[in-house]
């Protein structure tokens, strides 16, 4: 009897343990966040000095180029130094990953920093500004948050390609780096080598297909938001909106463990105008016109080649772009109105541009970087068939159409200790400005003086340079 009692007790205990549910995490929400969401960002301060008035954005932290000589009463008012320091470009982002259905993986990213909200002294409301300062710069105010990136990803992995190789196909949908500007040099400065290379974040649908271990083909349809095309009403995304045609990009890449080379092409087709005018048919006034819808369109192709190589603590990168347009990616280019048609439409020609950079980096804890860049303006792809005025040239809003060429030499040193980066750089940017060779058209009784037929400044060439000293203190998390 005693044995039976002990056996029953053991059975009851074992059944009780078997009925007990498996232990659950006491913090399921925390575990889910840790497995699928990664918060990242940094606090970043820049301290920048310029020896000359320059074109720059984001409170003068994003540097483009020095301004040309501007003589007033015997002095060059643009030969004026300036200084600033700001934490404006501090950043916060979230990566989402780890969601999967079969072999389909899902992810997302959202990232922001600060940009808008800075105000300036309005020279129109306060004319005294022009008497006391050489430039009307946005330098004060409270920065507001802005969206940098926000996209979702869908990736199909382990697709059959051959007996030895697998393929993968990924889609990126949303606001992200322009694929032509995603490969950047080893620089901590905010402009990351612009305008010597493409720089843009933009709405897009991008497909990357990995064909085995070494080959990747890419294709994108892109729209415009912050970085926009130039045109008759200024820099705007309105030309793409009414053109109803997205920007199209395609590329192929070959990669190994230490080496990558990528070649691609980008096409932009925009509608600079929807409405135009033609002479009014039934009126005695020869200057009378009537409004008509026009078929204006400007299409351009831009090509690029990128390569990178790394060995231990040494790395080298290089990129070159050549083609037409590209002002919507901060390249020193644009296009021009070169002819008028009887139906009221205009003909356009894109400016050709060659932009290249080379970047080298060595070291980890103590990191040395050297960047060199060069830009050459090659003028319009075809000559104008009409007198060309300066207002007919639609150039990048961060540059000037009378640029002939420019270059930059930029060494920097960075000390990396844990999550803290401290860096200092010297940047010399020189621009060769010039004047247009004048052409005279005999139209009617009075001759019309025109710009160079290819809108290329070749007369009175002279160099203008700026010394920039920039320091960065950055804490990553």
Short mmCIF file of N, CA, C and O in Angstrom, two decimals, residues 84-170:
data_model
loop_
_atom_site.label_atom_id
_atom_site.label_comp_id
_atom_site.label_asym_id
_atom_site.label_seq_id
_atom_site.Cartn_x
_atom_site.Cartn_y
_atom_site.Cartn_z
N UNK A 84 31.38 80.02 -37.95
CA UNK A 84 30.14 79.56 -37.32
C UNK A 84 30.37 78.20 -36.67
O UNK A 84 31.29 77.45 -37.07
N UNK A 85 29.56 77.85 -35.67
CA UNK A 85 29.53 76.47 -35.17
C UNK A 85 28.13 76.13 -34.71
O UNK A 85 27.44 76.95 -34.09
N UNK A 86 27.68 74.91 -35.07
CA UNK A 86 26.30 74.49 -34.86
C UNK A 86 26.22 72.98 -34.67
O UNK A 86 27.07 72.23 -35.18
N UNK A 87 25.18 72.53 -33.96
CA UNK A 87 24.87 71.10 -33.83
C UNK A 87 23.68 70.73 -34.71
O UNK A 87 23.00 69.73 -34.47
N UNK A 88 23.46 71.52 -35.74
CA UNK A 88 22.28 71.41 -36.60
C UNK A 88 22.12 70.04 -37.25
O UNK A 88 21.01 69.56 -37.45
N UNK A 89 23.23 69.38 -37.57
CA UNK A 89 23.16 68.13 -38.34
C UNK A 89 23.16 66.88 -37.46
O UNK A 89 23.46 65.79 -37.95
N UNK A 90 22.83 67.00 -36.20
CA UNK A 90 22.65 65.81 -35.36
C UNK A 90 21.51 64.97 -35.92
O UNK A 90 20.56 65.49 -36.50
N UNK A 91 21.59 63.66 -35.73
CA UNK A 91 20.70 62.76 -36.48
C UNK A 91 20.12 61.67 -35.58
O UNK A 91 20.73 61.26 -34.60
N UNK A 92 18.94 61.19 -35.95
CA UNK A 92 18.27 60.09 -35.25
C UNK A 92 17.57 59.22 -36.28
O UNK A 92 16.90 59.73 -37.18
N UNK A 93 17.74 57.90 -36.15
CA UNK A 93 17.11 56.99 -37.10
C UNK A 93 16.74 55.66 -36.47
O UNK A 93 17.21 55.31 -35.39
N UNK A 94 15.91 54.91 -37.17
CA UNK A 94 15.48 53.58 -36.73
C UNK A 94 15.55 52.63 -37.92
O UNK A 94 14.99 52.93 -38.99
N UNK A 95 16.24 51.51 -37.75
CA UNK A 95 16.24 50.43 -38.73
C UNK A 95 15.31 49.33 -38.25
O UNK A 95 15.33 48.94 -37.07
N UNK A 96 14.49 48.82 -39.16
CA UNK A 96 13.54 47.74 -38.86
C UNK A 96 13.93 46.53 -39.69
O UNK A 96 14.13 46.63 -40.91
N UNK A 97 14.08 45.37 -39.03
CA UNK A 97 14.48 44.15 -39.74
C UNK A 97 13.94 42.93 -39.01
O UNK A 97 13.35 43.04 -37.93
N UNK A 98 14.15 41.75 -39.60
CA UNK A 98 13.80 40.51 -38.92
C UNK A 98 12.41 40.00 -39.17
O UNK A 98 12.00 39.00 -38.56
N UNK A 99 11.65 40.63 -40.06
CA UNK A 99 10.32 40.14 -40.40
C UNK A 99 10.42 39.29 -41.66
O UNK A 99 11.03 39.71 -42.65
N UNK A 100 9.80 38.10 -41.65
CA UNK A 100 10.01 37.16 -42.73
C UNK A 100 8.78 36.29 -42.94
O UNK A 100 8.13 35.85 -41.99
N UNK A 101 8.45 36.05 -44.22
CA UNK A 101 7.42 35.08 -44.60
C UNK A 101 8.06 34.18 -45.66
O UNK A 101 8.32 34.62 -46.78
N UNK A 102 8.36 32.95 -45.29
CA UNK A 102 9.08 32.08 -46.20
C UNK A 102 10.48 32.63 -46.45
O UNK A 102 11.23 32.90 -45.51
N UNK A 103 10.82 32.79 -47.73
CA UNK A 103 12.13 33.37 -48.04
C UNK A 103 12.03 34.84 -48.41
O UNK A 103 12.95 35.40 -49.00
N UNK A 104 10.91 35.46 -48.05
CA UNK A 104 10.71 36.89 -48.30
C UNK A 104 10.96 37.66 -47.00
O UNK A 104 10.32 37.39 -45.98
N UNK A 105 11.90 38.59 -47.04
CA UNK A 105 12.28 39.35 -45.86
C UNK A 105 11.79 40.79 -46.01
O UNK A 105 11.86 41.38 -47.10
N UNK A 106 11.33 41.38 -44.89
CA UNK A 106 10.79 42.73 -44.90
C UNK A 106 11.57 43.61 -43.93
O UNK A 106 12.02 43.14 -42.87
N UNK A 107 11.75 44.87 -44.29
CA UNK A 107 12.45 45.81 -43.43
C UNK A 107 12.04 47.23 -43.75
O UNK A 107 11.22 47.49 -44.64
N UNK A 108 12.63 48.17 -43.01
CA UNK A 108 12.30 49.58 -43.22
C UNK A 108 13.35 50.44 -42.54
O UNK A 108 14.15 49.97 -41.72
N UNK A 109 13.35 51.69 -42.90
CA UNK A 109 14.21 52.68 -42.25
C UNK A 109 13.49 54.02 -42.23
O UNK A 109 12.80 54.39 -43.20
N UNK A 110 13.65 54.74 -41.13
CA UNK A 110 13.22 56.14 -41.06
C UNK A 110 14.31 56.92 -40.34
O UNK A 110 14.84 56.46 -39.33
N UNK A 111 14.67 58.06 -40.91
CA UNK A 111 15.82 58.82 -40.42
C UNK A 111 15.56 60.30 -40.58
O UNK A 111 15.01 60.74 -41.60
N UNK A 112 15.94 61.08 -39.59
CA UNK A 112 15.75 62.52 -39.68
C UNK A 112 16.87 63.28 -38.99
O UNK A 112 17.63 62.73 -38.20
N UNK A 113 16.96 64.56 -39.31
CA UNK A 113 17.86 65.47 -38.60
C UNK A 113 17.21 66.84 -38.58
O UNK A 113 15.98 66.94 -38.59
N UNK A 114 17.99 67.88 -38.57
CA UNK A 114 17.44 69.23 -38.44
C UNK A 114 17.94 70.09 -39.61
O UNK A 114 19.06 69.94 -40.08
N UNK A 115 17.07 70.98 -40.08
CA UNK A 115 17.44 71.76 -41.25
C UNK A 115 16.68 73.08 -41.32
O UNK A 115 17.25 74.14 -41.24
N UNK A 116 15.36 72.99 -41.50
CA UNK A 116 14.54 74.17 -41.73
C UNK A 116 14.41 75.01 -40.47
O UNK A 116 14.76 74.60 -39.38
N UNK A 117 13.88 76.20 -40.65
CA UNK A 117 13.61 77.06 -39.51
C UNK A 117 14.58 78.22 -39.37
O UNK A 117 14.31 79.17 -38.64
N UNK A 118 15.74 78.15 -40.05
CA UNK A 118 16.69 79.24 -39.96
C UNK A 118 16.18 80.43 -40.76
O UNK A 118 15.67 80.30 -41.86
N UNK A 119 16.33 81.61 -40.21
CA UNK A 119 15.88 82.83 -40.88
C UNK A 119 17.08 83.69 -41.22
O UNK A 119 18.20 83.46 -40.79
N UNK A 120 16.84 84.73 -42.01
CA UNK A 120 17.92 85.61 -42.44
C UNK A 120 17.48 87.06 -42.32
O UNK A 120 16.29 87.36 -42.16
N UNK A 121 18.44 87.94 -42.43
CA UNK A 121 18.15 89.36 -42.46
C UNK A 121 17.73 89.70 -43.88
O UNK A 121 18.52 89.57 -44.82
N UNK A 122 16.49 90.12 -44.07
CA UNK A 122 15.94 90.37 -45.40
C UNK A 122 16.45 91.71 -45.92
O UNK A 122 16.13 92.77 -45.38
N UNK A 123 17.23 91.64 -47.00
CA UNK A 123 17.80 92.87 -47.57
C UNK A 123 16.73 93.77 -48.16
O UNK A 123 16.91 94.99 -48.23
N UNK A 124 15.60 93.20 -48.61
CA UNK A 124 14.55 94.02 -49.18
C UNK A 124 13.81 94.81 -48.10
O UNK A 124 13.45 95.97 -48.29
N UNK A 125 13.59 94.18 -46.93
CA UNK A 125 12.92 94.87 -45.85
C UNK A 125 13.86 95.77 -45.08
O UNK A 125 13.43 96.73 -44.43
N UNK A 126 15.14 95.44 -45.13
CA UNK A 126 16.13 96.22 -44.39
C UNK A 126 17.30 96.53 -45.34
O UNK A 126 18.31 95.84 -45.34
N UNK A 127 17.17 97.57 -46.17
CA UNK A 127 18.20 97.89 -47.16
C UNK A 127 19.57 98.16 -46.55
O UNK A 127 20.59 98.05 -47.24
N UNK A 128 19.63 98.49 -45.26
CA UNK A 128 20.92 98.78 -44.64
C UNK A 128 21.83 97.56 -44.62
O UNK A 128 23.04 97.69 -44.50
N UNK A 129 21.24 96.35 -44.78
CA UNK A 129 22.05 95.13 -44.80
C UNK A 129 23.10 95.21 -45.89
O UNK A 129 24.26 94.83 -45.70
N UNK A 130 22.70 95.69 -47.07
CA UNK A 130 23.63 95.77 -48.20
C UNK A 130 24.76 96.76 -47.93
O UNK A 130 25.83 96.66 -48.53
N UNK A 131 24.53 97.70 -47.04
CA UNK A 131 25.57 98.69 -46.74
C UNK A 131 26.57 98.19 -45.71
O UNK A 131 27.71 98.67 -45.66
N UNK A 132 26.13 97.24 -44.88
CA UNK A 132 26.97 96.81 -43.77
C UNK A 132 27.57 95.42 -43.93
O UNK A 132 28.57 95.10 -43.29
N UNK A 133 26.94 94.56 -44.76
CA UNK A 133 27.41 93.18 -44.91
C UNK A 133 27.43 92.79 -46.38
O UNK A 133 26.59 93.23 -47.15
N UNK A 134 28.36 91.89 -46.77
CA UNK A 134 28.47 91.52 -48.19
C UNK A 134 27.46 90.48 -48.64
O UNK A 134 27.31 90.26 -49.83
N UNK A 135 26.79 89.83 -47.71
CA UNK A 135 25.92 88.73 -48.11
C UNK A 135 24.72 88.67 -47.19
O UNK A 135 24.75 89.12 -46.05
N UNK A 136 23.62 88.07 -47.71
CA UNK A 136 22.39 87.90 -46.94
C UNK A 136 22.29 86.41 -46.59
O UNK A 136 21.78 85.61 -47.37
N UNK A 137 22.81 86.03 -45.43
CA UNK A 137 22.97 84.62 -45.09
C UNK A 137 22.00 84.19 -44.00
O UNK A 137 21.74 84.93 -43.06
N UNK A 138 21.48 82.97 -44.13
CA UNK A 138 20.61 82.40 -43.11
C UNK A 138 21.47 81.93 -41.94
O UNK A 138 22.16 80.93 -42.04
N UNK A 139 21.41 82.67 -40.84
CA UNK A 139 22.32 82.38 -39.74
C UNK A 139 21.63 82.26 -38.39
O UNK A 139 22.29 81.98 -37.40
N UNK A 140 20.33 82.49 -38.31
CA UNK A 140 19.71 82.52 -36.99
C UNK A 140 18.35 81.85 -37.03
O UNK A 140 17.78 81.62 -38.09
N UNK A 141 17.84 81.54 -35.84
CA UNK A 141 16.54 80.90 -35.74
C UNK A 141 16.64 79.58 -35.02
O UNK A 141 17.69 79.16 -34.57
N UNK A 142 15.52 78.89 -34.92
CA UNK A 142 15.46 77.58 -34.27
C UNK A 142 15.25 76.51 -35.32
O UNK A 142 14.30 76.56 -36.08
N UNK A 143 16.16 75.54 -35.37
CA UNK A 143 16.08 74.50 -36.38
C UNK A 143 14.89 73.58 -36.11
O UNK A 143 14.54 73.31 -34.97
N UNK A 144 14.29 73.11 -37.19
CA UNK A 144 13.16 72.20 -37.10
C UNK A 144 13.54 70.85 -37.71
O UNK A 144 14.43 70.76 -38.53
N UNK A 145 12.83 69.82 -37.28
CA UNK A 145 13.13 68.47 -37.77
C UNK A 145 12.78 68.35 -39.24
O UNK A 145 11.83 68.96 -39.73
N UNK A 146 13.55 67.53 -39.96
CA UNK A 146 13.25 67.25 -41.36
C UNK A 146 13.45 65.75 -41.63
O UNK A 146 14.22 65.07 -40.94
N UNK A 147 12.79 65.27 -42.66
CA UNK A 147 12.90 63.87 -43.06
C UNK A 147 14.10 63.71 -43.99
O UNK A 147 14.23 64.42 -44.98
N UNK A 148 15.00 62.75 -43.67
CA UNK A 148 16.11 62.42 -44.55
C UNK A 148 15.78 61.17 -45.38
O UNK A 148 15.81 61.21 -46.60
N UNK A 149 15.47 60.09 -44.67
CA UNK A 149 15.14 58.85 -45.35
C UNK A 149 13.91 58.21 -44.71
O UNK A 149 13.74 58.29 -43.49
N UNK A 150 13.11 57.57 -45.52
CA UNK A 150 11.94 56.82 -45.03
C UNK A 150 11.53 55.85 -46.13
O UNK A 150 10.93 56.25 -47.11
N UNK A 151 11.90 54.57 -45.95
CA UNK A 151 11.59 53.62 -47.01
C UNK A 151 11.35 52.23 -46.41
O UNK A 151 11.76 51.92 -45.29
N UNK A 152 10.67 51.40 -47.20
CA UNK A 152 10.44 50.00 -46.87
C UNK A 152 11.21 49.13 -47.84
O UNK A 152 11.46 49.52 -48.98
N UNK A 153 11.61 47.93 -47.39
CA UNK A 153 12.34 47.00 -48.25
C UNK A 153 11.64 45.65 -48.27
O UNK A 153 11.10 45.19 -47.26
N UNK A 154 11.67 45.01 -49.44
CA UNK A 154 11.17 43.66 -49.62
C UNK A 154 12.27 42.89 -50.36
O UNK A 154 12.68 43.30 -51.45
N UNK A 155 12.74 41.79 -49.78
CA UNK A 155 13.87 41.06 -50.35
C UNK A 155 13.54 39.58 -50.48
O UNK A 155 13.11 38.95 -49.51
N UNK A 156 13.74 39.05 -51.68
CA UNK A 156 13.60 37.62 -51.94
C UNK A 156 15.00 37.02 -51.96
O UNK A 156 15.82 37.36 -52.83
N UNK A 157 15.28 36.12 -51.03
CA UNK A 157 16.62 35.54 -50.91
C UNK A 157 16.63 34.09 -51.37
O UNK A 157 15.60 33.43 -51.47
N UNK A 158 17.86 33.60 -51.65
CA UNK A 158 18.10 32.20 -52.00
C UNK A 158 17.27 31.73 -53.18
O UNK A 158 16.70 30.62 -53.19
N UNK A 159 17.18 32.58 -54.21
CA UNK A 159 16.50 32.18 -55.43
C UNK A 159 17.44 31.34 -56.29
O UNK A 159 18.64 31.62 -56.36
N UNK A 160 16.95 30.32 -56.96
CA UNK A 160 17.84 29.46 -57.75
C UNK A 160 18.41 30.20 -58.96
O UNK A 160 17.69 30.88 -59.69
N UNK A 161 19.73 30.11 -59.13
CA UNK A 161 20.41 30.72 -60.27
C UNK A 161 21.18 29.66 -61.06
O UNK A 161 21.09 29.60 -62.28
N UNK A 162 21.94 28.85 -60.37
CA UNK A 162 22.65 27.71 -60.96
C UNK A 162 22.91 26.69 -59.85
O UNK A 162 22.48 26.89 -58.71
N UNK A 163 23.63 25.66 -60.17
CA UNK A 163 23.91 24.65 -59.15
C UNK A 163 24.78 25.19 -58.03
O UNK A 163 24.66 24.77 -56.87
N UNK A 164 25.66 26.14 -58.36
CA UNK A 164 26.58 26.68 -57.36
C UNK A 164 26.16 28.05 -56.83
O UNK A 164 26.59 28.47 -55.76
N UNK A 165 25.33 28.75 -57.58
CA UNK A 165 25.04 30.14 -57.25
C UNK A 165 23.57 30.34 -56.89
O UNK A 165 22.69 29.64 -57.41
N UNK A 166 23.34 31.31 -56.00
CA UNK A 166 22.00 31.73 -55.65
C UNK A 166 21.81 33.19 -56.05
O UNK A 166 22.77 33.95 -56.18
N UNK A 167 20.58 33.60 -56.23
CA UNK A 167 20.25 34.98 -56.57
C UNK A 167 19.37 35.58 -55.48
O UNK A 167 18.76 34.86 -54.68
N UNK A 168 19.33 36.90 -55.45
CA UNK A 168 18.43 37.62 -54.55
C UNK A 168 17.92 38.86 -55.26
O UNK A 168 18.61 39.43 -56.11
N UNK A 169 16.72 39.25 -54.92
CA UNK A 169 16.11 40.45 -55.51
C UNK A 169 15.54 41.29 -54.38
O UNK A 169 14.77 40.78 -53.55
N UNK A 170 15.94 42.56 -54.34
CA UNK A 170 15.46 43.45 -53.30
C UNK A 170 14.78 44.67 -53.87
O UNK A 170 15.22 45.23 -54.89
#
